[in-house]
Amino acid sequence: LFSVQVACGGEEGGTTLPAPDQSAPEIPVPAPADDKPGAGKAGKVATEGRYVGRVLPRESAELGPKMSGTLTAVSVDEGDMVKKGQVLFRVSPGTMRLQVDSAAAALEGATLARDEAQRELERQQKLAAKGSVSNVVVERTQANYDSAMNAVERAQVGVSMSKRALGDTSVTSPIRGVV
């Protein structure tokens, strides 16, 4: 998992947090400001001093791929600055490509079966119009055709889902920040 965070800038080094068994260092407290006009030193604000605090990111995101697989590329290192939408890493698309091909083959097979069921239905309807076959045969042929149509729709959904999964092989940063 990668963690992308955005925090306020500041100086590095020089300040360390006390160990858990030590007491906190003395924190200077600025004198309260006098709200009366003309009171105190005009225009001067304390900008220096030692303060203890905790810096938290404004935004944070923990990321991971939507699918399992082998990482083929890691585009960033820890500490790198990233832009929103920048590719962080990619998962091997090999298995997903095979699933797209398999779904496309299933769609082709379902389409052929539907076309055959349609021809058979038309043939049975012509024979029923001449009185050569009963309505039961036509109804059974109609049910087979409807089933074949349903199979085509399911196969189309399978192709769509596998193509979407193929697009999930890249993980991008949802925010601007530091890895």
PDB file of C-alpha atoms in Angstrom, residues 4-175:
ATOM      1  CA  VAL A   4       0.046   9.927  -0.147  1.00  0.00           C
ATOM      2  CA  GLN A   5      -0.073  12.874   2.236  1.00  0.00           C
ATOM      3  CA  VAL A   6      -0.200  16.643   2.005  1.00  0.00           C
ATOM      4  CA  ALA A   7       1.077  18.693   4.935  1.00  0.00           C
ATOM      5  CA  CYS A   8       2.214  22.221   5.595  1.00  0.00           C
ATOM      6  CA  GLY A   9       5.845  23.049   4.874  1.00  0.00           C
ATOM      7  CA  GLY A  10       8.468  23.902   7.442  1.00  0.00           C
ATOM      8  CA  GLU A  11      12.101  23.602   8.364  1.00  0.00           C
ATOM      9  CA  GLU A  12      13.689  20.201   8.631  1.00  0.00           C
ATOM     10  CA  GLY A  13      15.871  19.157  11.545  1.00  0.00           C
ATOM     11  CA  GLY A  14      16.706  20.978  14.718  1.00  0.00           C
ATOM     12  CA  THR A  15      13.553  20.054  16.624  1.00  0.00           C
ATOM     13  CA  THR A  16      12.866  16.643  18.068  1.00  0.00           C
ATOM     14  CA  LEU A  17      10.007  15.347  20.134  1.00  0.00           C
ATOM     15  CA  PRO A  18      10.820  14.308  23.703  1.00  0.00           C
ATOM     16  CA  ALA A  19      11.028  10.614  24.517  1.00  0.00           C
ATOM     17  CA  PRO A  20       7.835   9.178  26.049  1.00  0.00           C
ATOM     18  CA  ASP A  21       9.444   8.926  29.518  1.00  0.00           C
ATOM     19  CA  GLN A  22      10.661  12.564  29.525  1.00  0.00           C
ATOM     20  CA  SER A  23       8.608  15.591  30.388  1.00  0.00           C
ATOM     21  CA  ALA A  24       7.774  18.094  27.689  1.00  0.00           C
ATOM     22  CA  PRO A  25      10.097  21.086  27.347  1.00  0.00           C
ATOM     23  CA  GLU A  26       9.046  24.474  28.654  1.00  0.00           C
ATOM     24  CA  ILE A  27       6.865  26.258  26.124  1.00  0.00           C
ATOM     25  CA  PRO A  28       7.101  30.036  25.998  1.00  0.00           C
ATOM     26  CA  VAL A  29       3.706  31.651  26.145  1.00  0.00           C
ATOM     27  CA  PRO A  30       3.343  34.990  24.361  1.00  0.00           C
ATOM     28  CA  ALA A  31       1.864  37.849  26.325  1.00  0.00           C
ATOM     29  CA  PRO A  32      -1.819  38.413  25.637  1.00  0.00           C
ATOM     30  CA  ALA A  33      -2.473  40.980  22.947  1.00  0.00           C
ATOM     31  CA  ASP A  34      -4.059  44.247  23.927  1.00  0.00           C
ATOM     32  CA  ASP A  35      -6.984  44.924  21.634  1.00  0.00           C
ATOM     33  CA  LYS A  36      -6.970  48.658  22.310  1.00  0.00           C
ATOM     34  CA  PRO A  37      -5.804  50.787  19.390  1.00  0.00           C
ATOM     35  CA  GLY A  38      -2.309  52.163  19.930  1.00  0.00           C
ATOM     36  CA  ALA A  39      -1.524  49.762  22.785  1.00  0.00           C
ATOM     37  CA  GLY A  40       1.749  47.847  22.739  1.00  0.00           C
ATOM     38  CA  LYS A  41       4.312  47.897  19.944  1.00  0.00           C
ATOM     39  CA  ALA A  42       2.466  48.701  16.767  1.00  0.00           C
ATOM     40  CA  GLY A  43       2.825  46.159  13.949  1.00  0.00           C
ATOM     41  CA  LYS A  44       5.025  43.685  15.846  1.00  0.00           C
ATOM     42  CA  VAL A  45       3.978  40.059  16.168  1.00  0.00           C
ATOM     43  CA  ALA A  46       6.084  37.329  17.767  1.00  0.00           C
ATOM     44  CA  THR A  47       7.302  35.089  14.920  1.00  0.00           C
ATOM     45  CA  GLU A  48      10.084  33.212  16.674  1.00  0.00           C
ATOM     46  CA  GLY A  49      10.155  30.767  19.520  1.00  0.00           C
ATOM     47  CA  ARG A  50      10.163  27.081  20.306  1.00  0.00           C
ATOM     48  CA  TYR A  51       6.843  25.344  20.353  1.00  0.00           C
ATOM     49  CA  VAL A  52       5.856  21.709  20.649  1.00  0.00           C
ATOM     50  CA  GLY A  53       3.222  20.542  18.253  1.00  0.00           C
ATOM     51  CA  ARG A  54       2.098  17.864  15.901  1.00  0.00           C
ATOM     52  CA  VAL A  55       1.922  18.248  12.143  1.00  0.00           C
ATOM     53  CA  LEU A  56      -0.895  16.372  10.424  1.00  0.00           C
ATOM     54  CA  PRO A  57      -1.616  16.234   6.708  1.00  0.00           C
ATOM     55  CA  ARG A  58      -4.567  18.168   5.331  1.00  0.00           C
ATOM     56  CA  GLU A  59      -5.395  15.196   3.089  1.00  0.00           C
ATOM     57  CA  SER A  60      -4.328  11.592   3.265  1.00  0.00           C
ATOM     58  CA  ALA A  61      -5.080   8.608   1.034  1.00  0.00           C
ATOM     59  CA  GLU A  62      -4.156   4.953   1.358  1.00  0.00           C
ATOM     60  CA  LEU A  63      -4.137   3.285  -2.020  1.00  0.00           C
ATOM     61  CA  GLY A  64      -4.067  -0.193  -3.428  1.00  0.00           C
ATOM     62  CA  PRO A  65      -4.962  -1.898  -6.684  1.00  0.00           C
ATOM     63  CA  LYS A  66      -8.536  -3.069  -7.250  1.00  0.00           C
ATOM     64  CA  MET A  67      -7.203  -6.437  -8.368  1.00  0.00           C
ATOM     65  CA  SER A  68      -4.469  -8.813  -7.347  1.00  0.00           C
ATOM     66  CA  GLY A  69      -1.435  -9.473  -9.496  1.00  0.00           C
ATOM     67  CA  THR A  70       2.238  -8.783  -9.964  1.00  0.00           C
ATOM     68  CA  LEU A  71       3.513  -5.200  -9.857  1.00  0.00           C
ATOM     69  CA  THR A  72       5.138  -4.446 -13.200  1.00  0.00           C
ATOM     70  CA  ALA A  73       6.096  -0.823 -12.581  1.00  0.00           C
ATOM     71  CA  VAL A  74       6.425   1.474  -9.581  1.00  0.00           C
ATOM     72  CA  SER A  75       6.623   5.044 -10.871  1.00  0.00           C
ATOM     73  CA  VAL A  76       7.356   6.882  -7.605  1.00  0.00           C
ATOM     74  CA  ASP A  77       9.557   6.552  -4.536  1.00  0.00           C
ATOM     75  CA  GLU A  78       8.803   7.391  -0.938  1.00  0.00           C
ATOM     76  CA  GLY A  79       9.119  11.130  -0.457  1.00  0.00           C
ATOM     77  CA  ASP A  80       8.354  12.015  -4.097  1.00  0.00           C
ATOM     78  CA  MET A  81       5.916  14.827  -4.845  1.00  0.00           C
ATOM     79  CA  VAL A  82       2.974  13.604  -6.971  1.00  0.00           C
ATOM     80  CA  LYS A  83       0.185  15.356  -8.852  1.00  0.00           C
ATOM     81  CA  LYS A  84      -3.463  14.363  -8.761  1.00  0.00           C
ATOM     82  CA  GLY A  85      -4.027  11.686 -11.410  1.00  0.00           C
ATOM     83  CA  GLN A  86      -0.336  10.738 -11.697  1.00  0.00           C
ATOM     84  CA  VAL A  87       0.275   6.990 -12.163  1.00  0.00           C
ATOM     85  CA  LEU A  88       1.882   5.542  -9.033  1.00  0.00           C
ATOM     86  CA  PHE A  89       2.171   1.888 -10.025  1.00  0.00           C
ATOM     87  CA  ARG A  90       0.858  -0.716 -12.444  1.00  0.00           C
ATOM     88  CA  VAL A  91      -0.239  -4.312 -11.966  1.00  0.00           C
ATOM     89  CA  SER A  92       0.456  -6.900 -14.674  1.00  0.00           C
ATOM     90  CA  PRO A  93      -2.475  -6.825 -17.125  1.00  0.00           C
ATOM     91  CA  GLY A  94      -1.751 -10.321 -18.540  1.00  0.00           C
ATOM     92  CA  THR A  95      -4.549 -12.136 -16.714  1.00  0.00           C
ATOM     93  CA  MET A  96      -7.014  -9.328 -17.424  1.00  0.00           C
ATOM     94  CA  ARG A  97      -6.213  -9.412 -21.155  1.00  0.00           C
ATOM     95  CA  LEU A  98      -6.942 -13.141 -21.154  1.00  0.00           C
ATOM     96  CA  GLN A  99     -10.265 -12.492 -19.428  1.00  0.00           C
ATOM     97  CA  VAL A 100     -11.168  -9.868 -22.064  1.00  0.00           C
ATOM     98  CA  ASP A 101     -10.318 -12.348 -24.834  1.00  0.00           C
ATOM     99  CA  SER A 102     -12.325 -15.086 -23.102  1.00  0.00           C
ATOM    100  CA  ALA A 103     -15.342 -12.805 -22.666  1.00  0.00           C
ATOM    101  CA  ALA A 104     -15.134 -11.744 -26.326  1.00  0.00           C
ATOM    102  CA  ALA A 105     -15.079 -15.402 -27.400  1.00  0.00           C
ATOM    103  CA  ALA A 106     -18.093 -16.119 -25.179  1.00  0.00           C
ATOM    104  CA  LEU A 107     -19.935 -13.198 -26.785  1.00  0.00           C
ATOM    105  CA  GLU A 108     -19.151 -14.507 -30.250  1.00  0.00           C
ATOM    106  CA  GLY A 109     -20.423 -17.980 -29.300  1.00  0.00           C
ATOM    107  CA  ALA A 110     -23.604 -16.551 -27.781  1.00  0.00           C
ATOM    108  CA  THR A 111     -24.198 -14.434 -30.894  1.00  0.00           C
ATOM    109  CA  LEU A 112     -23.878 -17.496 -33.146  1.00  0.00           C
ATOM    110  CA  ALA A 113     -26.275 -19.476 -30.932  1.00  0.00           C
ATOM    111  CA  ARG A 114     -28.773 -16.591 -30.973  1.00  0.00           C
ATOM    112  CA  ASP A 115     -28.611 -16.342 -34.776  1.00  0.00           C
ATOM    113  CA  GLU A 116     -29.214 -20.087 -35.096  1.00  0.00           C
ATOM    114  CA  ALA A 117     -32.147 -19.893 -32.643  1.00  0.00           C
ATOM    115  CA  GLN A 118     -33.615 -17.012 -34.640  1.00  0.00           C
ATOM    116  CA  ARG A 119     -33.411 -18.970 -37.925  1.00  0.00           C
ATOM    117  CA  GLU A 120     -35.009 -22.012 -36.243  1.00  0.00           C
ATOM    118  CA  LEU A 121     -37.819 -19.853 -34.815  1.00  0.00           C
ATOM    119  CA  GLU A 122     -38.551 -18.333 -38.228  1.00  0.00           C
ATOM    120  CA  ARG A 123     -38.578 -21.832 -39.785  1.00  0.00           C
ATOM    121  CA  GLN A 124     -40.992 -23.193 -37.132  1.00  0.00           C
ATOM    122  CA  GLN A 125     -43.264 -20.137 -37.471  1.00  0.00           C
ATOM    123  CA  LYS A 126     -43.524 -20.710 -41.257  1.00  0.00           C
ATOM    124  CA  LEU A 127     -44.324 -24.389 -40.688  1.00  0.00           C
ATOM    125  CA  ALA A 128     -46.932 -23.489 -38.035  1.00  0.00           C
ATOM    126  CA  ALA A 129     -48.578 -21.052 -40.460  1.00  0.00           C
ATOM    127  CA  LYS A 130     -49.013 -23.969 -42.903  1.00  0.00           C
ATOM    128  CA  GLY A 131     -50.286 -26.203 -40.101  1.00  0.00           C
ATOM    129  CA  SER A 132     -47.303 -28.607 -40.291  1.00  0.00           C
ATOM    130  CA  VAL A 133     -46.235 -28.179 -36.606  1.00  0.00           C
ATOM    131  CA  SER A 134     -48.142 -27.453 -33.418  1.00  0.00           C
ATOM    132  CA  ASN A 135     -48.022 -24.234 -31.446  1.00  0.00           C
ATOM    133  CA  VAL A 136     -46.172 -26.088 -28.653  1.00  0.00           C
ATOM    134  CA  VAL A 137     -43.153 -26.539 -30.948  1.00  0.00           C
ATOM    135  CA  VAL A 138     -43.225 -22.844 -31.866  1.00  0.00           C
ATOM    136  CA  GLU A 139     -43.458 -21.846 -28.186  1.00  0.00           C
ATOM    137  CA  ARG A 140     -40.502 -24.100 -27.298  1.00  0.00           C
ATOM    138  CA  THR A 141     -38.491 -22.612 -30.177  1.00  0.00           C
ATOM    139  CA  GLN A 142     -39.428 -19.090 -29.020  1.00  0.00           C
ATOM    140  CA  ALA A 143     -38.208 -19.936 -25.495  1.00  0.00           C
ATOM    141  CA  ASN A 144     -34.898 -21.178 -26.939  1.00  0.00           C
ATOM    142  CA  TYR A 145     -34.528 -17.943 -28.899  1.00  0.00           C
ATOM    143  CA  ASP A 146     -35.305 -15.813 -25.810  1.00  0.00           C
ATOM    144  CA  SER A 147     -32.721 -17.778 -23.834  1.00  0.00           C
ATOM    145  CA  ALA A 148     -30.134 -17.210 -26.569  1.00  0.00           C
ATOM    146  CA  MET A 149     -30.879 -13.462 -26.539  1.00  0.00           C
ATOM    147  CA  ASN A 150     -30.367 -13.434 -22.767  1.00  0.00           C
ATOM    148  CA  ALA A 151     -27.031 -15.253 -23.198  1.00  0.00           C
ATOM    149  CA  VAL A 152     -25.861 -12.559 -25.637  1.00  0.00           C
ATOM    150  CA  GLU A 153     -26.738  -9.816 -23.137  1.00  0.00           C
ATOM    151  CA  ARG A 154     -24.855 -11.633 -20.348  1.00  0.00           C
ATOM    152  CA  ALA A 155     -21.841 -12.072 -22.624  1.00  0.00           C
ATOM    153  CA  GLN A 156     -21.892  -8.345 -23.492  1.00  0.00           C
ATOM    154  CA  VAL A 157     -21.863  -7.501 -19.776  1.00  0.00           C
ATOM    155  CA  GLY A 158     -18.957  -9.930 -19.313  1.00  0.00           C
ATOM    156  CA  VAL A 159     -16.958  -8.163 -22.027  1.00  0.00           C
ATOM    157  CA  SER A 160     -17.723  -4.760 -20.490  1.00  0.00           C
ATOM    158  CA  MET A 161     -16.726  -5.875 -16.987  1.00  0.00           C
ATOM    159  CA  SER A 162     -13.476  -7.486 -18.121  1.00  0.00           C
ATOM    160  CA  LYS A 163     -12.530  -4.357 -20.107  1.00  0.00           C
ATOM    161  CA  ARG A 164     -13.195  -2.234 -17.022  1.00  0.00           C
ATOM    162  CA  ALA A 165     -11.038  -4.566 -14.917  1.00  0.00           C
ATOM    163  CA  LEU A 166      -8.269  -4.244 -17.510  1.00  0.00           C
ATOM    164  CA  GLY A 167      -8.383  -0.479 -16.940  1.00  0.00           C
ATOM    165  CA  ASP A 168      -7.938  -1.029 -13.181  1.00  0.00           C
ATOM    166  CA  THR A 169      -4.356  -2.230 -13.642  1.00  0.00           C
ATOM    167  CA  SER A 170      -3.015   1.311 -13.086  1.00  0.00           C
ATOM    168  CA  VAL A 171      -3.216   3.026  -9.705  1.00  0.00           C
ATOM    169  CA  THR A 172      -3.221   6.825  -9.773  1.00  0.00           C
ATOM    170  CA  SER A 173      -2.946   9.399  -7.029  1.00  0.00           C
ATOM    171  CA  PRO A 174      -6.318  10.831  -5.996  1.00  0.00           C
ATOM    172  CA  ILE A 175      -4.657  13.931  -4.486  1.00  0.00           C
TER     173      ILE A 175
END
